[in-house]
């Protein structure tokens, strides 16, 4: 399973309107679900943020949770046009957000594996200064694919 | 309390429990996300408050199932309980608007909105 194959271009927003952390999370969730399901997911994601920010530093955040509202692993990506406050680990603002929602029943623990993989890829994007590189969702998916393949080769 | 409110509280409770379970998973800890112990305790209190909002019988069933299976609620997909993977009787499917349990494993069933 590779990360690029889990990304969908209609769930990648590369010109996300900057705003409060909660609003940005909400905007990304709405690319996946609407209505009461979206409200439930947002509520759980915000509870997760209360436990400690998922801003891993260097402008990247990875909000995540499991929810009954989804039947498979769903990922949305947002890049804000201006960095936003996210109470990240390094106290710096965030501009790239990977949002992950997994179903409660998750054969093979794909959720935690994917979460770990995203952290690894995100760190690579930071290291190689690639956060702002992609201009379209298609380019973003290609970029993630290349970074992932590069990581595999490096092993 | 209306069925909708009970269902909403149950879903939130279940998602909170999954959040708390994941925090204790070695694989999750290894990824390295920051988790504040004080906030975790506050979330446990939120969970307790949420449980108190449920009718006593529902809360008892939920807690009993959680103790037994870790996950007390199972989604229904294509007529199957996704907790025990048994096909559900058709009569049960016709009652999908109610909060009901799987006749095989006893988990609380949840029909996703399509």
PDB file of C-alpha atoms in Angstrom:
ATOM      1  CA  UNK A   1       0.000   0.000   0.000  1.00  0.00           C
ATOM      2  CA  UNK A   2       1.448   3.363  -0.935  1.00  0.00           C
ATOM      3  CA  UNK A   3       0.255   6.755   0.271  1.00  0.00           C
ATOM      4  CA  UNK A   4      -0.129   8.281  -3.191  1.00  0.00           C
ATOM      5  CA  UNK A   5      -2.735   5.628  -4.025  1.00  0.00           C
ATOM      6  CA  UNK A   6      -4.829   6.753  -1.045  1.00  0.00           C
ATOM      7  CA  UNK A   7      -4.874  10.382  -2.187  1.00  0.00           C
ATOM      8  CA  UNK A   8      -7.643  11.765  -4.314  1.00  0.00           C
ATOM      9  CA  UNK A   9      -7.303  15.027  -6.251  1.00  0.00           C
ATOM     10  CA  UNK A  10     -10.730  16.294  -5.144  1.00  0.00           C
ATOM     11  CA  UNK A  11      -9.554  16.065  -1.532  1.00  0.00           C
ATOM     12  CA  UNK A  12      -6.423  18.127  -2.041  1.00  0.00           C
ATOM     13  CA  UNK A  13      -6.820  21.875  -1.646  1.00  0.00           C
ATOM     14  CA  UNK A  14      -3.612  23.737  -2.396  1.00  0.00           C
ATOM     15  CA  UNK A  15      -5.048  27.222  -1.913  1.00  0.00           C
ATOM     16  CA  UNK A  16      -6.849  26.686   1.362  1.00  0.00           C
ATOM     17  CA  UNK A  17      -8.179  29.883   2.872  1.00  0.00           C
ATOM     18  CA  UNK A  18      -6.240  30.646   6.049  1.00  0.00           C
ATOM     19  CA  UNK A  19      -8.342  30.844   9.198  1.00  0.00           C
ATOM     20  CA  UNK A  20      -8.635  29.472  12.696  1.00  0.00           C
ATOM     21  CA  UNK A  21      -7.380  25.917  13.198  1.00  0.00           C
ATOM     22  CA  UNK A  22     -10.930  24.597  13.806  1.00  0.00           C
ATOM     23  CA  UNK A  23     -12.255  26.182  10.601  1.00  0.00           C
ATOM     24  CA  UNK A  24      -9.421  24.791   8.482  1.00  0.00           C
ATOM     25  CA  UNK A  25      -9.994  21.298   9.937  1.00  0.00           C
ATOM     26  CA  UNK A  26     -13.720  21.683   9.214  1.00  0.00           C
ATOM     27  CA  UNK A  27     -13.063  22.742   5.594  1.00  0.00           C
ATOM     28  CA  UNK A  28     -10.929  19.666   5.017  1.00  0.00           C
ATOM     29  CA  UNK A  29     -13.416  17.293   6.680  1.00  0.00           C
ATOM     30  CA  UNK A  30     -16.134  18.644   4.370  1.00  0.00           C
ATOM     31  CA  UNK A  31     -14.167  17.343   1.372  1.00  0.00           C
ATOM     32  CA  UNK A  32     -14.754  13.862   2.843  1.00  0.00           C
ATOM     33  CA  UNK A  33     -18.160  13.963   4.568  1.00  0.00           C
ATOM     34  CA  UNK A  34     -21.052  16.382   5.022  1.00  0.00           C
ATOM     35  CA  UNK A  35     -23.814  16.983   7.551  1.00  0.00           C
ATOM     36  CA  UNK A  36     -24.014  15.147  10.877  1.00  0.00           C
ATOM     37  CA  UNK A  37     -21.186  12.767   9.919  1.00  0.00           C
ATOM     38  CA  UNK A  38     -18.858  15.717   9.275  1.00  0.00           C
ATOM     39  CA  UNK A  39     -19.836  17.276  12.619  1.00  0.00           C
ATOM     40  CA  UNK A  40     -19.036  14.031  14.441  1.00  0.00           C
ATOM     41  CA  UNK A  41     -15.636  13.769  12.734  1.00  0.00           C
ATOM     42  CA  UNK A  42     -14.771  17.433  13.432  1.00  0.00           C
ATOM     43  CA  UNK A  43     -15.769  17.011  17.068  1.00  0.00           C
ATOM     44  CA  UNK A  44     -13.498  13.947  17.473  1.00  0.00           C
ATOM     45  CA  UNK A  45     -10.608  15.602  15.637  1.00  0.00           C
ATOM     46  CA  UNK A  46     -10.846  18.633  17.917  1.00  0.00           C
ATOM     47  CA  UNK A  47     -10.897  16.370  20.975  1.00  0.00           C
ATOM     48  CA  UNK A  48      -7.702  14.811  19.637  1.00  0.00           C
ATOM     49  CA  UNK A  49      -6.173  18.285  19.233  1.00  0.00           C
ATOM     50  CA  UNK A  50      -7.048  19.006  22.889  1.00  0.00           C
ATOM     51  CA  UNK A  51      -4.805  16.102  23.886  1.00  0.00           C
ATOM     52  CA  UNK A  52      -1.879  17.808  22.201  1.00  0.00           C
ATOM     53  CA  UNK A  53      -1.480  19.492  18.859  1.00  0.00           C
ATOM     54  CA  UNK A  54      -0.883  17.273  15.855  1.00  0.00           C
ATOM     55  CA  UNK A  55       1.313  20.028  14.442  1.00  0.00           C
ATOM     56  CA  UNK A  56       4.576  18.059  14.131  1.00  0.00           C
ATOM     57  CA  UNK A  57       6.667  21.169  13.500  1.00  0.00           C
ATOM     58  CA  UNK A  58       8.205  22.876  10.477  1.00  0.00           C
ATOM     59  CA  UNK A  59       4.809  23.985   9.114  1.00  0.00           C
ATOM     60  CA  UNK A  60       3.142  20.545   8.958  1.00  0.00           C
ATOM     61  CA  UNK A  61       0.141  19.209  10.896  1.00  0.00           C
ATOM     62  CA  UNK A  62      -1.498  15.794  10.769  1.00  0.00           C
ATOM     63  CA  UNK A  63      -4.930  15.854  12.459  1.00  0.00           C
ATOM     64  CA  UNK A  64      -6.278  12.326  12.765  1.00  0.00           C
ATOM     65  CA  UNK A  65      -8.896  10.122  14.409  1.00  0.00           C
ATOM     66  CA  UNK A  66     -11.054   7.057  13.951  1.00  0.00           C
ATOM     67  CA  UNK A  67     -14.728   7.564  13.302  1.00  0.00           C
ATOM     68  CA  UNK A  68     -17.839   5.501  12.774  1.00  0.00           C
ATOM     69  CA  UNK A  69     -18.750   7.946  10.027  1.00  0.00           C
ATOM     70  CA  UNK A  70     -16.290   6.427   7.524  1.00  0.00           C
ATOM     71  CA  UNK A  71     -16.065   2.905   6.144  1.00  0.00           C
ATOM     72  CA  UNK A  72     -12.493   3.156   4.835  1.00  0.00           C
ATOM     73  CA  UNK A  73      -9.368   5.189   5.432  1.00  0.00           C
ATOM     74  CA  UNK A  74      -9.897   8.712   4.118  1.00  0.00           C
ATOM     75  CA  UNK A  75      -7.266  11.400   3.624  1.00  0.00           C
ATOM     76  CA  UNK A  76      -7.621  15.087   2.799  1.00  0.00           C
ATOM     77  CA  UNK A  77      -4.749  17.494   2.243  1.00  0.00           C
ATOM     78  CA  UNK A  78      -4.766  21.257   2.555  1.00  0.00           C
ATOM     79  CA  UNK A  79      -2.078  23.881   1.956  1.00  0.00           C
ATOM     80  CA  UNK A  80      -3.024  27.282   3.289  1.00  0.00           C
ATOM     81  CA  UNK A  81      -2.204  30.395   1.294  1.00  0.00           C
ATOM     82  CA  UNK A  82      -0.795  31.887   4.516  1.00  0.00           C
ATOM     83  CA  UNK A  83       0.528  29.950   7.525  1.00  0.00           C
ATOM     84  CA  UNK A  84      -1.978  29.524  10.355  1.00  0.00           C
ATOM     85  CA  UNK A  85      -1.671  29.104  14.132  1.00  0.00           C
ATOM     86  CA  UNK A  86      -1.891  25.437  15.070  1.00  0.00           C
ATOM     87  CA  UNK A  87      -0.182  25.369  18.485  1.00  0.00           C
ATOM     88  CA  UNK A  88       2.408  23.114  16.828  1.00  0.00           C
ATOM     89  CA  UNK A  89       5.196  21.369  18.724  1.00  0.00           C
ATOM     90  CA  UNK A  90       7.742  23.992  17.587  1.00  0.00           C
ATOM     91  CA  UNK A  91       5.228  26.844  18.231  1.00  0.00           C
ATOM     92  CA  UNK A  92       5.533  27.846  14.569  1.00  0.00           C
ATOM     93  CA  UNK A  93       2.563  28.304  12.212  1.00  0.00           C
ATOM     94  CA  UNK A  94       1.402  25.551   9.894  1.00  0.00           C
ATOM     95  CA  UNK A  95       0.745  25.620   6.161  1.00  0.00           C
ATOM     96  CA  UNK A  96       0.485  21.967   5.096  1.00  0.00           C
ATOM     97  CA  UNK A  97      -2.172  19.750   6.675  1.00  0.00           C
ATOM     98  CA  UNK A  98      -2.704  16.029   6.145  1.00  0.00           C
ATOM     99  CA  UNK A  99      -6.044  14.998   7.652  1.00  0.00           C
ATOM    100  CA  UNK A 100      -6.696  11.301   8.231  1.00  0.00           C
ATOM    101  CA  UNK A 101      -9.907   9.560   9.254  1.00  0.00           C
ATOM    102  CA  UNK A 102     -10.055   5.811   9.754  1.00  0.00           C
ATOM    103  CA  UNK A 103     -12.937   3.458  10.448  1.00  0.00           C
ATOM    104  CA  UNK A 104     -12.989   1.876  13.928  1.00  0.00           C
ATOM    105  CA  UNK A 105     -12.631  -1.647  12.531  1.00  0.00           C
ATOM    106  CA  UNK A 106      -9.386  -1.506  10.659  1.00  0.00           C
ATOM    107  CA  UNK A 107      -7.949  -4.816   9.423  1.00  0.00           C
ATOM    108  CA  UNK A 108      -4.171  -4.920   9.584  1.00  0.00           C
ATOM    109  CA  UNK A 109      -4.066  -1.635  11.502  1.00  0.00           C
ATOM    110  CA  UNK A 110      -3.708   0.266   8.236  1.00  0.00           C
ATOM    111  CA  UNK A 111      -4.520   3.501  10.081  1.00  0.00           C
ATOM    112  CA  UNK A 112      -1.463   3.533  12.327  1.00  0.00           C
ATOM    113  CA  UNK A 113       0.779   2.299   9.502  1.00  0.00           C
ATOM    114  CA  UNK A 114      -0.465   5.108   7.217  1.00  0.00           C
ATOM    115  CA  UNK A 115      -0.140   7.661   9.999  1.00  0.00           C
ATOM    116  CA  UNK A 116       3.474   6.642  10.552  1.00  0.00           C
ATOM    117  CA  UNK A 117       4.127   6.776   6.811  1.00  0.00           C
ATOM    118  CA  UNK A 118       2.671  10.279   6.497  1.00  0.00           C
ATOM    119  CA  UNK A 119       4.890  11.516   9.339  1.00  0.00           C
ATOM    120  CA  UNK A 120       7.900  10.038   7.548  1.00  0.00           C
ATOM    121  CA  UNK A 121       6.939  11.580   4.172  1.00  0.00           C
ATOM    122  CA  UNK A 122       6.105  14.922   5.799  1.00  0.00           C
ATOM    123  CA  UNK A 123       9.574  15.047   7.361  1.00  0.00           C
ATOM    124  CA  UNK A 124      11.075  14.338   3.946  1.00  0.00           C
ATOM    125  CA  UNK A 125       9.024  17.172   2.399  1.00  0.00           C
ATOM    126  CA  UNK A 126      10.424  19.499   5.079  1.00  0.00           C
ATOM    127  CA  UNK A 127      13.993  18.261   4.675  1.00  0.00           C
ATOM    128  CA  UNK A 128      13.933  18.707   0.897  1.00  0.00           C
ATOM    129  CA  UNK A 129      11.971  21.978   1.092  1.00  0.00           C
ATOM    130  CA  UNK A 130       9.170  20.590  -1.085  1.00  0.00           C
ATOM    131  CA  UNK A 131       6.117  21.869   0.808  1.00  0.00           C
ATOM    132  CA  UNK A 132       5.303  24.612  -1.693  1.00  0.00           C
ATOM    133  CA  UNK A 133       6.432  22.784  -4.820  1.00  0.00           C
ATOM    134  CA  UNK A 134       3.243  21.253  -6.232  1.00  0.00           C
ATOM    135  CA  UNK A 135       0.914  23.657  -8.021  1.00  0.00           C
ATOM    136  CA  UNK A 136      -1.963  21.282  -8.733  1.00  0.00           C
ATOM    137  CA  UNK A 137      -3.481  18.318  -6.849  1.00  0.00           C
ATOM    138  CA  UNK A 138      -2.166  15.993  -9.590  1.00  0.00           C
ATOM    139  CA  UNK A 139       1.363  17.375  -9.113  1.00  0.00           C
ATOM    140  CA  UNK A 140       0.987  16.935  -5.361  1.00  0.00           C
ATOM    141  CA  UNK A 141       0.082  13.236  -5.749  1.00  0.00           C
ATOM    142  CA  UNK A 142       3.048  12.739  -8.110  1.00  0.00           C
ATOM    143  CA  UNK A 143       5.325  14.492  -5.622  1.00  0.00           C
ATOM    144  CA  UNK A 144       4.168  12.263  -2.745  1.00  0.00           C
ATOM    145  CA  UNK A 145       4.674   9.218  -4.952  1.00  0.00           C
ATOM    146  CA  UNK A 146       8.230  10.311  -5.788  1.00  0.00           C
ATOM    147  CA  UNK A 147       9.099  11.059  -2.162  1.00  0.00           C
ATOM    148  CA  UNK A 148       7.686   7.712  -1.082  1.00  0.00           C
ATOM    149  CA  UNK A 149       9.647   5.841  -3.758  1.00  0.00           C
ATOM    150  CA  UNK A 150      12.783   7.767  -2.749  1.00  0.00           C
ATOM    151  CA  UNK A 151      12.301   6.692   0.864  1.00  0.00           C
ATOM    152  CA  UNK A 152      11.878   3.048  -0.170  1.00  0.00           C
ATOM    153  CA  UNK A 153      15.074   3.164  -2.263  1.00  0.00           C
ATOM    154  CA  UNK A 154      16.969   4.736   0.615  1.00  0.00           C
ATOM    155  CA  UNK A 155      16.190   1.790   2.894  1.00  0.00           C
TER     156      UNK A 155
ATOM    157  CA  UNK B   1     -34.330  11.173  25.630  1.00  0.00           C
ATOM    158  CA  UNK B   2     -34.917  10.763  21.887  1.00  0.00           C
ATOM    159  CA  UNK B   3     -33.353   7.918  19.921  1.00  0.00           C
ATOM    160  CA  UNK B   4     -31.398  10.462  17.847  1.00  0.00           C
ATOM    161  CA  UNK B   5     -29.788  12.042  20.917  1.00  0.00           C
ATOM    162  CA  UNK B   6     -28.922   8.662  22.421  1.00  0.00           C
ATOM    163  CA  UNK B   7     -27.382   7.633  19.099  1.00  0.00           C
ATOM    164  CA  UNK B   8     -25.413  10.906  18.874  1.00  0.00           C
ATOM    165  CA  UNK B   9     -24.041  10.491  22.434  1.00  0.00           C
ATOM    166  CA  UNK B  10     -23.173   6.850  21.750  1.00  0.00           C
ATOM    167  CA  UNK B  11     -21.289   7.692  18.551  1.00  0.00           C
ATOM    168  CA  UNK B  12     -19.316  10.444  20.274  1.00  0.00           C
ATOM    169  CA  UNK B  13     -18.577   8.199  23.239  1.00  0.00           C
ATOM    170  CA  UNK B  14     -17.396   5.465  20.906  1.00  0.00           C
ATOM    171  CA  UNK B  15     -15.130   7.822  18.935  1.00  0.00           C
ATOM    172  CA  UNK B  16     -13.657   9.147  22.215  1.00  0.00           C
ATOM    173  CA  UNK B  17     -12.997   5.604  23.387  1.00  0.00           C
ATOM    174  CA  UNK B  18     -11.221   4.824  20.125  1.00  0.00           C
ATOM    175  CA  UNK B  19      -9.135   7.972  20.580  1.00  0.00           C
ATOM    176  CA  UNK B  20      -8.158   6.938  24.109  1.00  0.00           C
ATOM    177  CA  UNK B  21      -7.437   3.335  23.016  1.00  0.00           C
ATOM    178  CA  UNK B  22      -5.155   4.488  20.213  1.00  0.00           C
ATOM    179  CA  UNK B  23      -3.172   6.704  22.619  1.00  0.00           C
ATOM    180  CA  UNK B  24      -2.141   3.555  24.490  1.00  0.00           C
ATOM    181  CA  UNK B  25      -1.157   1.579  21.377  1.00  0.00           C
ATOM    182  CA  UNK B  26       2.628   1.025  21.236  1.00  0.00           C
ATOM    183  CA  UNK B  27       2.518   1.638  17.443  1.00  0.00           C
ATOM    184  CA  UNK B  28       0.861   5.017  18.040  1.00  0.00           C
ATOM    185  CA  UNK B  29       3.316   6.027  20.748  1.00  0.00           C
ATOM    186  CA  UNK B  30       6.173   5.110  18.416  1.00  0.00           C
ATOM    187  CA  UNK B  31       4.973   7.639  15.792  1.00  0.00           C
ATOM    188  CA  UNK B  32       5.744  10.339  18.345  1.00  0.00           C
ATOM    189  CA  UNK B  33       2.708  12.641  18.561  1.00  0.00           C
ATOM    190  CA  UNK B  34       2.615  14.846  21.637  1.00  0.00           C
ATOM    191  CA  UNK B  35      -0.039  13.779  24.180  1.00  0.00           C
ATOM    192  CA  UNK B  36      -0.546  15.827  27.351  1.00  0.00           C
ATOM    193  CA  UNK B  37      -1.360  13.606  30.343  1.00  0.00           C
ATOM    194  CA  UNK B  38      -3.428  16.388  31.956  1.00  0.00           C
ATOM    195  CA  UNK B  39      -5.569  16.723  28.814  1.00  0.00           C
ATOM    196  CA  UNK B  40      -5.939  12.974  28.603  1.00  0.00           C
ATOM    197  CA  UNK B  41      -7.406  12.977  32.121  1.00  0.00           C
ATOM    198  CA  UNK B  42      -9.758  15.772  31.083  1.00  0.00           C
ATOM    199  CA  UNK B  43     -10.889  13.693  28.098  1.00  0.00           C
ATOM    200  CA  UNK B  44     -11.531  10.734  30.390  1.00  0.00           C
ATOM    201  CA  UNK B  45     -13.745  13.037  32.477  1.00  0.00           C
ATOM    202  CA  UNK B  46     -15.601  14.162  29.310  1.00  0.00           C
ATOM    203  CA  UNK B  47     -16.156  10.496  28.558  1.00  0.00           C
ATOM    204  CA  UNK B  48     -17.566   9.868  32.035  1.00  0.00           C
ATOM    205  CA  UNK B  49     -19.901  12.875  31.687  1.00  0.00           C
ATOM    206  CA  UNK B  50     -21.082  11.651  28.309  1.00  0.00           C
ATOM    207  CA  UNK B  51     -21.777   8.206  29.721  1.00  0.00           C
ATOM    208  CA  UNK B  52     -23.893   9.776  32.485  1.00  0.00           C
ATOM    209  CA  UNK B  53     -26.013  11.539  29.865  1.00  0.00           C
ATOM    210  CA  UNK B  54     -27.117   8.183  28.434  1.00  0.00           C
ATOM    211  CA  UNK B  55     -30.065   6.228  29.827  1.00  0.00           C
ATOM    212  CA  UNK B  56     -28.704   3.955  32.556  1.00  0.00           C
ATOM    213  CA  UNK B  57     -29.575   0.710  30.703  1.00  0.00           C
ATOM    214  CA  UNK B  58     -27.857   1.895  27.490  1.00  0.00           C
ATOM    215  CA  UNK B  59     -24.768   3.036  29.396  1.00  0.00           C
ATOM    216  CA  UNK B  60     -24.571  -0.334  31.162  1.00  0.00           C
ATOM    217  CA  UNK B  61     -24.863  -2.252  27.865  1.00  0.00           C
ATOM    218  CA  UNK B  62     -22.183  -0.017  26.306  1.00  0.00           C
ATOM    219  CA  UNK B  63     -19.751  -0.501  29.198  1.00  0.00           C
ATOM    220  CA  UNK B  64     -20.340  -4.244  29.323  1.00  0.00           C
ATOM    221  CA  UNK B  65     -19.709  -4.572  25.578  1.00  0.00           C
ATOM    222  CA  UNK B  66     -16.627  -2.345  25.749  1.00  0.00           C
ATOM    223  CA  UNK B  67     -15.197  -4.528  28.493  1.00  0.00           C
ATOM    224  CA  UNK B  68     -15.867  -7.640  26.445  1.00  0.00           C
ATOM    225  CA  UNK B  69     -14.865  -6.510  22.955  1.00  0.00           C
ATOM    226  CA  UNK B  70     -12.983  -3.207  23.457  1.00  0.00           C
ATOM    227  CA  UNK B  71     -15.224  -1.759  20.712  1.00  0.00           C
ATOM    228  CA  UNK B  72     -18.869  -1.767  21.776  1.00  0.00           C
ATOM    229  CA  UNK B  73     -20.361  -0.555  18.488  1.00  0.00           C
ATOM    230  CA  UNK B  74     -20.110  -2.277  15.134  1.00  0.00           C
ATOM    231  CA  UNK B  75     -20.966  -0.709  11.783  1.00  0.00           C
ATOM    232  CA  UNK B  76     -23.346  -2.562   9.501  1.00  0.00           C
ATOM    233  CA  UNK B  77     -22.201  -3.033   5.931  1.00  0.00           C
ATOM    234  CA  UNK B  78     -24.098  -4.883   3.212  1.00  0.00           C
ATOM    235  CA  UNK B  79     -26.261  -6.543   5.832  1.00  0.00           C
ATOM    236  CA  UNK B  80     -23.312  -7.816   7.888  1.00  0.00           C
ATOM    237  CA  UNK B  81     -22.347  -6.918  11.448  1.00  0.00           C
ATOM    238  CA  UNK B  82     -18.764  -5.668  11.151  1.00  0.00           C
ATOM    239  CA  UNK B  83     -18.037  -6.803  14.696  1.00  0.00           C
ATOM    240  CA  UNK B  84     -18.608 -10.550  14.232  1.00  0.00           C
ATOM    241  CA  UNK B  85     -19.026 -10.582  10.405  1.00  0.00           C
ATOM    242  CA  UNK B  86     -22.324 -12.477  10.616  1.00  0.00           C
ATOM    243  CA  UNK B  87     -25.168 -11.717   8.248  1.00  0.00           C
ATOM    244  CA  UNK B  88     -27.976  -9.913  10.049  1.00  0.00           C
ATOM    245  CA  UNK B  89     -31.569 -11.158   9.802  1.00  0.00           C
ATOM    246  CA  UNK B  90     -33.646  -9.186   7.305  1.00  0.00           C
ATOM    247  CA  UNK B  91     -36.209  -8.260   9.974  1.00  0.00           C
ATOM    248  CA  UNK B  92     -33.423  -6.448  11.816  1.00  0.00           C
ATOM    249  CA  UNK B  93     -32.414  -4.512   8.701  1.00  0.00           C
ATOM    250  CA  UNK B  94     -35.944  -3.220   8.388  1.00  0.00           C
ATOM    251  CA  UNK B  95     -35.585  -1.698  11.868  1.00  0.00           C
ATOM    252  CA  UNK B  96     -32.448   0.274  11.001  1.00  0.00           C
ATOM    253  CA  UNK B  97     -33.809   3.490  12.481  1.00  0.00           C
ATOM    254  CA  UNK B  98     -33.608   2.076  16.017  1.00  0.00           C
ATOM    255  CA  UNK B  99     -30.638   1.497  18.304  1.00  0.00           C
ATOM    256  CA  UNK B 100     -30.351  -2.253  18.209  1.00  0.00           C
ATOM    257  CA  UNK B 101     -27.814  -4.943  18.974  1.00  0.00           C
ATOM    258  CA  UNK B 102     -26.425  -7.779  16.870  1.00  0.00           C
ATOM    259  CA  UNK B 103     -28.313 -11.026  17.648  1.00  0.00           C
ATOM    260  CA  UNK B 104     -25.037 -12.945  17.318  1.00  0.00           C
ATOM    261  CA  UNK B 105     -22.363 -10.936  19.191  1.00  0.00           C
ATOM    262  CA  UNK B 106     -24.522  -8.414  21.041  1.00  0.00           C
ATOM    263  CA  UNK B 107     -22.634  -5.325  19.827  1.00  0.00           C
ATOM    264  CA  UNK B 108     -24.627  -2.140  19.296  1.00  0.00           C
ATOM    265  CA  UNK B 109     -25.212  -1.829  15.566  1.00  0.00           C
ATOM    266  CA  UNK B 110     -24.630   1.327  13.589  1.00  0.00           C
ATOM    267  CA  UNK B 111     -25.963   1.942  10.092  1.00  0.00           C
ATOM    268  CA  UNK B 112     -23.817   4.454   8.242  1.00  0.00           C
ATOM    269  CA  UNK B 113     -25.629   7.147   6.341  1.00  0.00           C
ATOM    270  CA  UNK B 114     -25.060   6.646   2.628  1.00  0.00           C
TER     271      UNK B 114
END
